[in-house]
Coordinates of N, CA and C in Angstrom, one line a residue:
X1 N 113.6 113.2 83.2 CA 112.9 113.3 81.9 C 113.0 114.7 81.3
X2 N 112.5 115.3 82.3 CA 113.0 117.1 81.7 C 114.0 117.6 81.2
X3 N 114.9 116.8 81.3 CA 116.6 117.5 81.0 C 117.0 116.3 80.2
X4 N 116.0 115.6 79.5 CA 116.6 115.0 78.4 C 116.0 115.8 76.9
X5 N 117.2 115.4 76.2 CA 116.8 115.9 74.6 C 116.5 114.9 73.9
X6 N 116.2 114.8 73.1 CA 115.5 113.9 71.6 C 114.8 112.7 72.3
X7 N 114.0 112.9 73.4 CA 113.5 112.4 74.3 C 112.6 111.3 73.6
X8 N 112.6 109.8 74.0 CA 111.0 108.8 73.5 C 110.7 108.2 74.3
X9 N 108.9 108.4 74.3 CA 108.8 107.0 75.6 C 108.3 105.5 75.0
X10 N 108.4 105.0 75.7 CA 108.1 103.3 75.9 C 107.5 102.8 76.8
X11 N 106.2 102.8 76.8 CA 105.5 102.0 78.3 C 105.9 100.5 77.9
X12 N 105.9 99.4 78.9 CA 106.1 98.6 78.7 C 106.0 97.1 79.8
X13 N 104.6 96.5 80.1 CA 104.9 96.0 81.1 C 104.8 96.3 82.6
X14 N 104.0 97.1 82.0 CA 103.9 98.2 83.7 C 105.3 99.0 83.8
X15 N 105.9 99.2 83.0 CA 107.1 100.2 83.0 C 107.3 101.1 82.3
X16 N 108.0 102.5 82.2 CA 108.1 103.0 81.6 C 109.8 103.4 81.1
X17 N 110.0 103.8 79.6 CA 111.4 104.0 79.4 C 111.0 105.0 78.7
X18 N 112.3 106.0 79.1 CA 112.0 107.0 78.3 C 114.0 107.5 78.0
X19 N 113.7 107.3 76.6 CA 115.6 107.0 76.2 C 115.7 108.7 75.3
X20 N 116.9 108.9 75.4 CA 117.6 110.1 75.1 C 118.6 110.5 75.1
X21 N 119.3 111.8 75.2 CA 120.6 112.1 76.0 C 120.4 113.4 76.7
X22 N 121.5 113.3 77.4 CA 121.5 114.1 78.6 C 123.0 114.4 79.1
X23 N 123.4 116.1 78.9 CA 124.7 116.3 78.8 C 125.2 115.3 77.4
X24 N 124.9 115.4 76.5 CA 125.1 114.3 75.3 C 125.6 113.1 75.7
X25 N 125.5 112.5 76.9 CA 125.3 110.9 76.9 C 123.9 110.7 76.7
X26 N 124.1 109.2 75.9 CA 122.6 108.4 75.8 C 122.4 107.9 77.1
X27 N 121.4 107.9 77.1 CA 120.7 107.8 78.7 C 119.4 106.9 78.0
X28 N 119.0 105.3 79.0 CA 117.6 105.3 79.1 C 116.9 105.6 80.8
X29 N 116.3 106.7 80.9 CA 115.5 106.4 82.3 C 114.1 105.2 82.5
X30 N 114.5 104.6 83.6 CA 113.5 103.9 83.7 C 112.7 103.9 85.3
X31 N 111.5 103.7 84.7 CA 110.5 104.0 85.7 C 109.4 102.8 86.2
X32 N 110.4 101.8 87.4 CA 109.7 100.6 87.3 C 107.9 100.4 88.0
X33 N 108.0 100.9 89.2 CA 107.1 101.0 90.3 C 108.0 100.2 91.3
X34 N 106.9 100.4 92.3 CA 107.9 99.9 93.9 C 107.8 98.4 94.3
X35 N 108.9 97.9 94.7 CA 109.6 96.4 95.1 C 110.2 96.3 93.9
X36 N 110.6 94.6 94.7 CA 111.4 93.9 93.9 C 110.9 93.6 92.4
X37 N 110.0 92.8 92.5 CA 109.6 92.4 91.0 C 109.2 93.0 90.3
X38 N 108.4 94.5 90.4 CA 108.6 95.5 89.5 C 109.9 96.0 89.4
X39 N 110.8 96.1 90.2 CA 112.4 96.5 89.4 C 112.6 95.3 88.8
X40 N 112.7 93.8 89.1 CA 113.4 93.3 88.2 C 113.0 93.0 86.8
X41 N 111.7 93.2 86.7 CA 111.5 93.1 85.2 C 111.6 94.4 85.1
X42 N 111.9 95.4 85.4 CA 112.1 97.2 84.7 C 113.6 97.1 83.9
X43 N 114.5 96.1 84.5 CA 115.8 96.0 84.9 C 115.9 94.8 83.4
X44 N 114.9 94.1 83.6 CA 115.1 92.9 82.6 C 115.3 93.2 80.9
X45 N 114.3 94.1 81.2 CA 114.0 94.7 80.0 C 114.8 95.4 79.4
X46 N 115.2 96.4 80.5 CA 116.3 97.8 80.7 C 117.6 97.0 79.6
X47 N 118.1 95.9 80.6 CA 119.1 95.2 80.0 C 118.7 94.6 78.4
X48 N 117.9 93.7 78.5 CA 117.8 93.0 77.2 C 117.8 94.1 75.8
X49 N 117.1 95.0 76.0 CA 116.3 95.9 74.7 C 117.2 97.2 74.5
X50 N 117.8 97.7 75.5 CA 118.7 98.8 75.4 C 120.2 98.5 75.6
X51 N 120.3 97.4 76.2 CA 121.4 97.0 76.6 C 122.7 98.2 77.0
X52 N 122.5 98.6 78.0 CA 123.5 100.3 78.8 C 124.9 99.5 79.2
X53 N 125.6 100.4 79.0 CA 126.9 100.0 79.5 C 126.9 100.1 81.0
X54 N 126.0 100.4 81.6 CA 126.4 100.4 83.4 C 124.3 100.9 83.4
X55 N 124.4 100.5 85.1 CA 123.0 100.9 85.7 C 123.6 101.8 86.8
X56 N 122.8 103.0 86.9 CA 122.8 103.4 88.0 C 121.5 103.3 88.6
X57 N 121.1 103.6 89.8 CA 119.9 103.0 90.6 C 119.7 103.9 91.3
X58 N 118.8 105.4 91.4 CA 118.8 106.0 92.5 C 116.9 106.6 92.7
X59 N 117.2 107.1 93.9 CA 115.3 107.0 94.7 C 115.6 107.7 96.1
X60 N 114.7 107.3 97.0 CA 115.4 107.0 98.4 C 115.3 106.1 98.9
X61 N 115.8 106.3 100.1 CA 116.7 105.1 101.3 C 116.0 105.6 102.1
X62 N 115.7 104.6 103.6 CA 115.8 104.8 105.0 C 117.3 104.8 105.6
X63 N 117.2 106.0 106.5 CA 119.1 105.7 106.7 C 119.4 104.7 108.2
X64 N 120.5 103.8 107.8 CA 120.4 103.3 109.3 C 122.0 103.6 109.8
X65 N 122.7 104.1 109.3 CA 123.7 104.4 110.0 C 123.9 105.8 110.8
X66 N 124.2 105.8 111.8 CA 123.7 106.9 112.9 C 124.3 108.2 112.3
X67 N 125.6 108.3 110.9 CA 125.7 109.8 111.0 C 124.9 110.3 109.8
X68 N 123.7 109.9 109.4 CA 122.9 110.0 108.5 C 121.9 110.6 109.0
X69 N 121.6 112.1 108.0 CA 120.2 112.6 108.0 C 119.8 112.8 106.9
X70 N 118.3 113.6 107.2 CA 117.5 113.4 106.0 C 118.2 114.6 104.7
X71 N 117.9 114.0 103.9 CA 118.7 114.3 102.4 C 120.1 114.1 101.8
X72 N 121.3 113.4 102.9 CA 122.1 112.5 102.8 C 122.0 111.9 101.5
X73 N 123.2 111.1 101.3 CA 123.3 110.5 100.4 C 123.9 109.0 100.7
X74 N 123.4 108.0 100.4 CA 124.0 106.8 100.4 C 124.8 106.4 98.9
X75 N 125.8 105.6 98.9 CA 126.1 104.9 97.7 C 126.7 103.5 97.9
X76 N 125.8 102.7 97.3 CA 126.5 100.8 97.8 C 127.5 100.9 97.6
X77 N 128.2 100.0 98.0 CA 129.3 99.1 98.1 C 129.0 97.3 97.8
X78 N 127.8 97.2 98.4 CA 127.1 96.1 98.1 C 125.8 96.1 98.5
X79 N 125.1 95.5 98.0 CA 123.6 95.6 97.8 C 123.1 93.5 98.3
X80 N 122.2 93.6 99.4 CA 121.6 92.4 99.9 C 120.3 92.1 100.1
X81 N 119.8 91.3 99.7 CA 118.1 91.1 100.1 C 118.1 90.9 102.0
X82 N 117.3 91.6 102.4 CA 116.7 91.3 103.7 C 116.0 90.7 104.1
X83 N 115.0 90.6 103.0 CA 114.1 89.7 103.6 C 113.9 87.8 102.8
X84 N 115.1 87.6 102.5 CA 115.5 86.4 101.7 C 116.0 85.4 102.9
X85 N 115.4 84.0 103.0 CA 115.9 83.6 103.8 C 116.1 81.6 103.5
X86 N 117.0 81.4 103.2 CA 117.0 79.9 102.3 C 118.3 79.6 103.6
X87 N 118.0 79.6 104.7 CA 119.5 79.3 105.1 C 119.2 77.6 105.7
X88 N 118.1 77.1 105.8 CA 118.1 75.4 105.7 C 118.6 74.9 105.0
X89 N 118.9 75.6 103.7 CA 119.9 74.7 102.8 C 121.2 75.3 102.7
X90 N 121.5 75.7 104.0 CA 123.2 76.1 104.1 C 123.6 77.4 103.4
X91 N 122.8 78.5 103.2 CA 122.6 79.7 102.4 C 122.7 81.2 103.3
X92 N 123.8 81.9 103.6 CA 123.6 82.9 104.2 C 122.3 83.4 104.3
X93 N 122.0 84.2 105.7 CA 120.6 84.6 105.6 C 120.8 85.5 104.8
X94 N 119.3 86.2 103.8 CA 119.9 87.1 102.7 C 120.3 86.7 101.1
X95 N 121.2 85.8 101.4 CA 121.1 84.9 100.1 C 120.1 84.1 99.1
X96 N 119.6 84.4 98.0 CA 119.3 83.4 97.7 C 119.6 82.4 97.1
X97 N 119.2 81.0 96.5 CA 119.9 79.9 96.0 C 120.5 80.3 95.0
X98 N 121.7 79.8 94.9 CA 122.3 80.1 93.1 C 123.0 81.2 93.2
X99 N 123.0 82.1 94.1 CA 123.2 83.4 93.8 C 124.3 83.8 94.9
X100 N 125.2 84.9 94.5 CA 126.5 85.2 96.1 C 125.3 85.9 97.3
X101 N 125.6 85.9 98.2 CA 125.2 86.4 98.9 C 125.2 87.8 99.2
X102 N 126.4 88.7 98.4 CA 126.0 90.0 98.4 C 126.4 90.3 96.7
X103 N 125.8 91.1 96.0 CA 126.1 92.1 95.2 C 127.1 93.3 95.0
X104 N 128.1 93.2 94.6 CA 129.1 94.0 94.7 C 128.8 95.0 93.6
X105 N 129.0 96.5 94.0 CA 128.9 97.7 93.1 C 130.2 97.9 92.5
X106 N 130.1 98.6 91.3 CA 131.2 98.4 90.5 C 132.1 99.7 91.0
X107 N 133.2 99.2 91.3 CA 134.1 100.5 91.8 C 134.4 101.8 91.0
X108 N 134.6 102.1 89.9 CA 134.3 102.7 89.3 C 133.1 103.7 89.1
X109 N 131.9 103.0 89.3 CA 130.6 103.8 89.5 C 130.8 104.6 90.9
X110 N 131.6 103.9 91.8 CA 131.4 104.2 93.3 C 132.2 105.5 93.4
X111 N 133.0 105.6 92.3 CA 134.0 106.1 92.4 C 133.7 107.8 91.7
X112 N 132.8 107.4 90.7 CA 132.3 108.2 89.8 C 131.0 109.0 90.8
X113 N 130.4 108.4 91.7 CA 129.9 109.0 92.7 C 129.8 109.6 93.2
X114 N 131.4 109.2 94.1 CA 132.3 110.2 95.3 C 133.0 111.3 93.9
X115 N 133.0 111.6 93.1 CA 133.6 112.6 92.9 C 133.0 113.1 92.2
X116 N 131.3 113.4 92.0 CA 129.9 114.0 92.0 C 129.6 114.5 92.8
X117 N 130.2 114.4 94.3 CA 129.2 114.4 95.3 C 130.8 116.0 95.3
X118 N 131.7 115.6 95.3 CA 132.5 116.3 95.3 C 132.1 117.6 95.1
X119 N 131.3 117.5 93.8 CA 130.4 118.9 93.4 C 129.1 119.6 93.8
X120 N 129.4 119.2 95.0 CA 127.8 119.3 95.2 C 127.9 119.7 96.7
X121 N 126.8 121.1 97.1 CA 127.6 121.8 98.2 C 126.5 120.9 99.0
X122 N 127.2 121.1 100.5 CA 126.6 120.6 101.8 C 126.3 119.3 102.0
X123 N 126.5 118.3 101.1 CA 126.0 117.0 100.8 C 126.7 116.4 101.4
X124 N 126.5 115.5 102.3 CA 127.1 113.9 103.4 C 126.6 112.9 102.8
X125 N 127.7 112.2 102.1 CA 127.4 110.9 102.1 C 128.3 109.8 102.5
X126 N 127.7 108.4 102.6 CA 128.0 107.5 103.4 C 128.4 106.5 102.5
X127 N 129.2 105.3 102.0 CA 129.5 104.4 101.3 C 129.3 103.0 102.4
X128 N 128.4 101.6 102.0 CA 128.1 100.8 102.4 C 127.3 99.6 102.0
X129 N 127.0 98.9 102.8 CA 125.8 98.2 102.7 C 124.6 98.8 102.1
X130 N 123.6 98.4 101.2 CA 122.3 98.8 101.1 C 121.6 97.1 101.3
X131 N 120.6 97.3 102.1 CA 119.6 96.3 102.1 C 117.9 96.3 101.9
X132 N 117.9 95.7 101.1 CA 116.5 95.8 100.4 C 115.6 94.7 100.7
X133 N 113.8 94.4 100.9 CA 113.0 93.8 101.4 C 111.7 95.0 100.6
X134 N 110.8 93.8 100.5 CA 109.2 93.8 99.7 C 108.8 94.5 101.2
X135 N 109.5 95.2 101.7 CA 108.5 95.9 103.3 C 109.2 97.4 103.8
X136 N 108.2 98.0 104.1 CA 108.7 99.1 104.5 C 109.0 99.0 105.7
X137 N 110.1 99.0 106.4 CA 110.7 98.9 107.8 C 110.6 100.0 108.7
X138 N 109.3 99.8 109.2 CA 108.7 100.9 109.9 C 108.5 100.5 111.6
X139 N 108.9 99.5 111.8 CA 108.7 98.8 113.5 C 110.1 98.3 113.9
X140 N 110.1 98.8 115.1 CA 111.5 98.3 115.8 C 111.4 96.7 115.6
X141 N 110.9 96.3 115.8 CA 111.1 94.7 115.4 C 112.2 94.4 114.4
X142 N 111.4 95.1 113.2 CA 112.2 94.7 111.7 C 113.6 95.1 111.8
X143 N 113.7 96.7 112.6 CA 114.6 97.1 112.3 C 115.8 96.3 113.3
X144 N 115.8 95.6 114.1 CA 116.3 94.9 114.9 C 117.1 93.8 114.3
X145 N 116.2 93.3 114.1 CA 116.5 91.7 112.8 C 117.7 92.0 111.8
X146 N 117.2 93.3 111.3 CA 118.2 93.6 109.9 C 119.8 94.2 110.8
X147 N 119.6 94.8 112.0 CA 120.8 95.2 112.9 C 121.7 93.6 113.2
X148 N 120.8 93.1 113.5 CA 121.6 91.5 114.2 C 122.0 91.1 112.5
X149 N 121.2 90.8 111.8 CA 121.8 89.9 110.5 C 122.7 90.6 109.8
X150 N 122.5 91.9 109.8 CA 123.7 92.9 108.7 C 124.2 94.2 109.5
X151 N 124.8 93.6 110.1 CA 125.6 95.1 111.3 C 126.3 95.7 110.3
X152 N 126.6 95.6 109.0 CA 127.0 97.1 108.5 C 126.3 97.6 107.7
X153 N 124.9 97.2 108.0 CA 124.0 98.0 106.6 C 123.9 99.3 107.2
X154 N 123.4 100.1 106.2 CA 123.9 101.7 105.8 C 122.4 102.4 105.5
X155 N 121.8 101.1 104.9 CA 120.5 102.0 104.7 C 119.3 100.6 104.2
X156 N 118.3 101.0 104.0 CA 117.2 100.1 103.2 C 116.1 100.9 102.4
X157 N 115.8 99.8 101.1 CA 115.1 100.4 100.9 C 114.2 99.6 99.7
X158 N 113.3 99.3 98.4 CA 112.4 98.2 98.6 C 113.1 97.9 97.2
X159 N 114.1 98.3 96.2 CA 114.4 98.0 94.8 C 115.7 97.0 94.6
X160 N 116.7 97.9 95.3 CA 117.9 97.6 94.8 C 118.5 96.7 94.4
X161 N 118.7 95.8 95.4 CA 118.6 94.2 95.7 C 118.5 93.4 93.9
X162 N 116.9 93.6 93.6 CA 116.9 93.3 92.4 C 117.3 93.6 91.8
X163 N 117.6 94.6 91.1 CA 118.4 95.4 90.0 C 119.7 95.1 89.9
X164 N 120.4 95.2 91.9 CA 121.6 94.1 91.4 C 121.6 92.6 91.3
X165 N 121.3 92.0 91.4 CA 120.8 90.9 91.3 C 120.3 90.4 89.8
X166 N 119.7 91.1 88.5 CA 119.4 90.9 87.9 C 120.8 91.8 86.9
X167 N 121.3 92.8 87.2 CA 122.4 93.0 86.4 C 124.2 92.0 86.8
X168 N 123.8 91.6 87.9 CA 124.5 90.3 88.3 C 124.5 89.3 86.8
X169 N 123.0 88.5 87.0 CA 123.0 88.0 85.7 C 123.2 88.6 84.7
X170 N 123.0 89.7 84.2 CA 123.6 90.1 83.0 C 125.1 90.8 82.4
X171 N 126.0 90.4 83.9 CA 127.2 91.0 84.0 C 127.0 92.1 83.6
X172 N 125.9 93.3 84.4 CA 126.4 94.8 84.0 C 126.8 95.3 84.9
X173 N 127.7 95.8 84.9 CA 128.3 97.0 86.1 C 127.0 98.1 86.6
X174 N 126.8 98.0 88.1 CA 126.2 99.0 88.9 C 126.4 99.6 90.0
X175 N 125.5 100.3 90.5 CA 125.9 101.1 91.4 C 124.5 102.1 92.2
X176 N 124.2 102.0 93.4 CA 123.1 102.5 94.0 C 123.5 103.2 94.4
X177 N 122.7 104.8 94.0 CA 122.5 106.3 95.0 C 121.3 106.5 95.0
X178 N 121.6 106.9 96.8 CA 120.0 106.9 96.9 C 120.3 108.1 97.9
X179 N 119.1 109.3 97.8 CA 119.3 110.1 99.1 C 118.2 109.5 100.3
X180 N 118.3 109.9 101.3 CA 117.9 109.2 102.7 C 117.2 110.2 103.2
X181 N 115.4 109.5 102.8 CA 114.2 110.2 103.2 C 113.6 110.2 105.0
X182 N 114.0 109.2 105.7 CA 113.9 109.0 107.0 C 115.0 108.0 107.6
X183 N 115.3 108.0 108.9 CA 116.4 107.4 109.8 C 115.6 106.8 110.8
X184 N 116.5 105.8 110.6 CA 116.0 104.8 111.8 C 116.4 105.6 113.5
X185 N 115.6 105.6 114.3 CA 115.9 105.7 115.6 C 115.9 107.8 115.7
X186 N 115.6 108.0 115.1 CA 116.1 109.5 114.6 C 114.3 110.5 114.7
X187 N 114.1 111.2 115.2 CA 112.8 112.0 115.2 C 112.7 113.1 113.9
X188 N 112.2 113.0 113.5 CA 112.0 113.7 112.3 C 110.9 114.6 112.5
X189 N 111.4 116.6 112.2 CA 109.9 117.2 111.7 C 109.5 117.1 110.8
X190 N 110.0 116.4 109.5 CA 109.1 116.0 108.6 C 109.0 114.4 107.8
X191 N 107.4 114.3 107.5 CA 107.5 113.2 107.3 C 108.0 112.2 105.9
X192 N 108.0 111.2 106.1 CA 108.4 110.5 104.7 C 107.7 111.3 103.3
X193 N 106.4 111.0 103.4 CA 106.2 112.1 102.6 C 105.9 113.1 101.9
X194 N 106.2 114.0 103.2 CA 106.5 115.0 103.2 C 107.8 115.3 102.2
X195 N 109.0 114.6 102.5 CA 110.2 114.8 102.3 C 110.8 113.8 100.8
X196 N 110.0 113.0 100.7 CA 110.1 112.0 99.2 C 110.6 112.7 97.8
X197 N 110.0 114.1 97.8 CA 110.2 115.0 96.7 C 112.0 115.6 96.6
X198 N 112.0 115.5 98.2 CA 113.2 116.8 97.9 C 114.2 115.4 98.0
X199 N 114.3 114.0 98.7 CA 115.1 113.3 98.9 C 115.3 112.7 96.9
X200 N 113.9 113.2 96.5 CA 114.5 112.5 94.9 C 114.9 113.5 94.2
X201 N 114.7 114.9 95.0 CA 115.8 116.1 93.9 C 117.3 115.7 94.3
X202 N 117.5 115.3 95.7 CA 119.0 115.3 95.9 C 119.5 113.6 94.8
X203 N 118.9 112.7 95.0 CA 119.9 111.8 94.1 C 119.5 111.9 92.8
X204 N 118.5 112.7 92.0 CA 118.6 113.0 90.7 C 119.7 114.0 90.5
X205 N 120.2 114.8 91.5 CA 121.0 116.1 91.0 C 122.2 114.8 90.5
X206 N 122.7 113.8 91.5 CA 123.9 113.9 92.1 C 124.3 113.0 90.4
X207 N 123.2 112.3 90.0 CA 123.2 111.5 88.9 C 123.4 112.2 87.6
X208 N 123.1 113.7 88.0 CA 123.2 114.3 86.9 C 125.0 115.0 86.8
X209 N 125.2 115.1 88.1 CA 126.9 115.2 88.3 C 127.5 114.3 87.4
X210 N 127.4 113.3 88.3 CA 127.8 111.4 87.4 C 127.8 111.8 85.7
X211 N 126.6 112.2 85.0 CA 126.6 112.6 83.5 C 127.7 113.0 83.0
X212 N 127.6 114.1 84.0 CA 128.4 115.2 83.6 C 130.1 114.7 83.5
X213 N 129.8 113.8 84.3 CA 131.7 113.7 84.7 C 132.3 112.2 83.5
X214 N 130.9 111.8 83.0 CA 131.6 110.6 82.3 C 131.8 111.1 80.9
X215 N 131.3 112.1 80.5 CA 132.4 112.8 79.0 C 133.2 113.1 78.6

């Protein structure tokens, strides 16, 4: 929001927009609250009323792929619900009805990512799976389940899912960065929230690369 000019807000719905430009692209930021169904109507709206040529999606992640640490960067390749489970009616776990079973990021965005990140010193990032669930995966149990059902997920975290899912329906091109505030299996000196701040300075920088590079 700081680094926009001719800045307006919009509460709306329990949401907030605040549209502008930034590096002279029009930008709207939106600010849904946490899970799914506060992103997907943040997302609904996002789409219907401003209608953006692409979404980007970024926050943090828990990391699950072992060369991940904290402040990493993740960027989908595809985006899956976790905790979605319709498979009595013949539905990958994950899938819901009606819907593919994964969400595909738009190569382009993905692309437009890796060559942000390009600019950006000391930064590791990973390209993959993101898996999202209404739960914070904080017990070896969960984290177990999501290892057996999605051996290449990369990270989790409680939004994405919907966002692609809901730009799915609205044929928009997207794309999740997220930096990676804790690791699965990994000891951390500092804690989740301890570290939430600096993990949303690193994927707000990397977004602001992305800006920069689509003029």
């Amino acid at each position: 929001k700081e680094a926009m000019t001719n800045c307006q807000t919009v509460n709306k719905a329990g949401c907030t927009f605040f549209s502008g430009q930034i590096n002279d692209v029009d930008v709207v930021l939106l600010q849904s609250g946490i899970g799914k169904v506060a992103a997907a109507v943040g997302t609904t709206i996002l789409l219907d009323e401003y209608q953006p040529d692409v979404v980007i999606n970024t926050g943090s992640a828990g990391g699950f792929d072992s060369s991940l640490n904290l402040g990493d960067v993740v960027i989908s390749t595809e985006v899956r619900h976790h905790d979605a489970d319709v498979t009595a009616f013949g539905y990958e776990i994950g899938q819901m009805a009606g819907q593919p079973a994964a969400f595909k990021a738009d190569e382009k965005l993905m692309d437009l990512a890796e060559k942000a990140l390009e600019q950006m010193a000391n930064t590791h990032a990973v390209r993959g799976l993101i898996c999202t669930g209404d739960a914070f995966v904080c017990t070896a149990e969960r984290q177990a389940f999501i290892r057996e059902n999605f051996p290449s997920v990369i990270a989790v975290e409680m939004e994405a899912s919907a966002i692609a899912q809901t730009c799915h329906q609205f044929n928009t091109p997207f794309v999740v960065v997220r930096a990676i505030s804790d690791v699965a299996d990994k000891e951390s000196p500092m804690s989740f929230e301890e570290f939430l701040p600096l993990a949303a300075k690193s994927s707000s920088e990397m977004v602001f690369k992305m800006l920069e590079l689509v003029k």
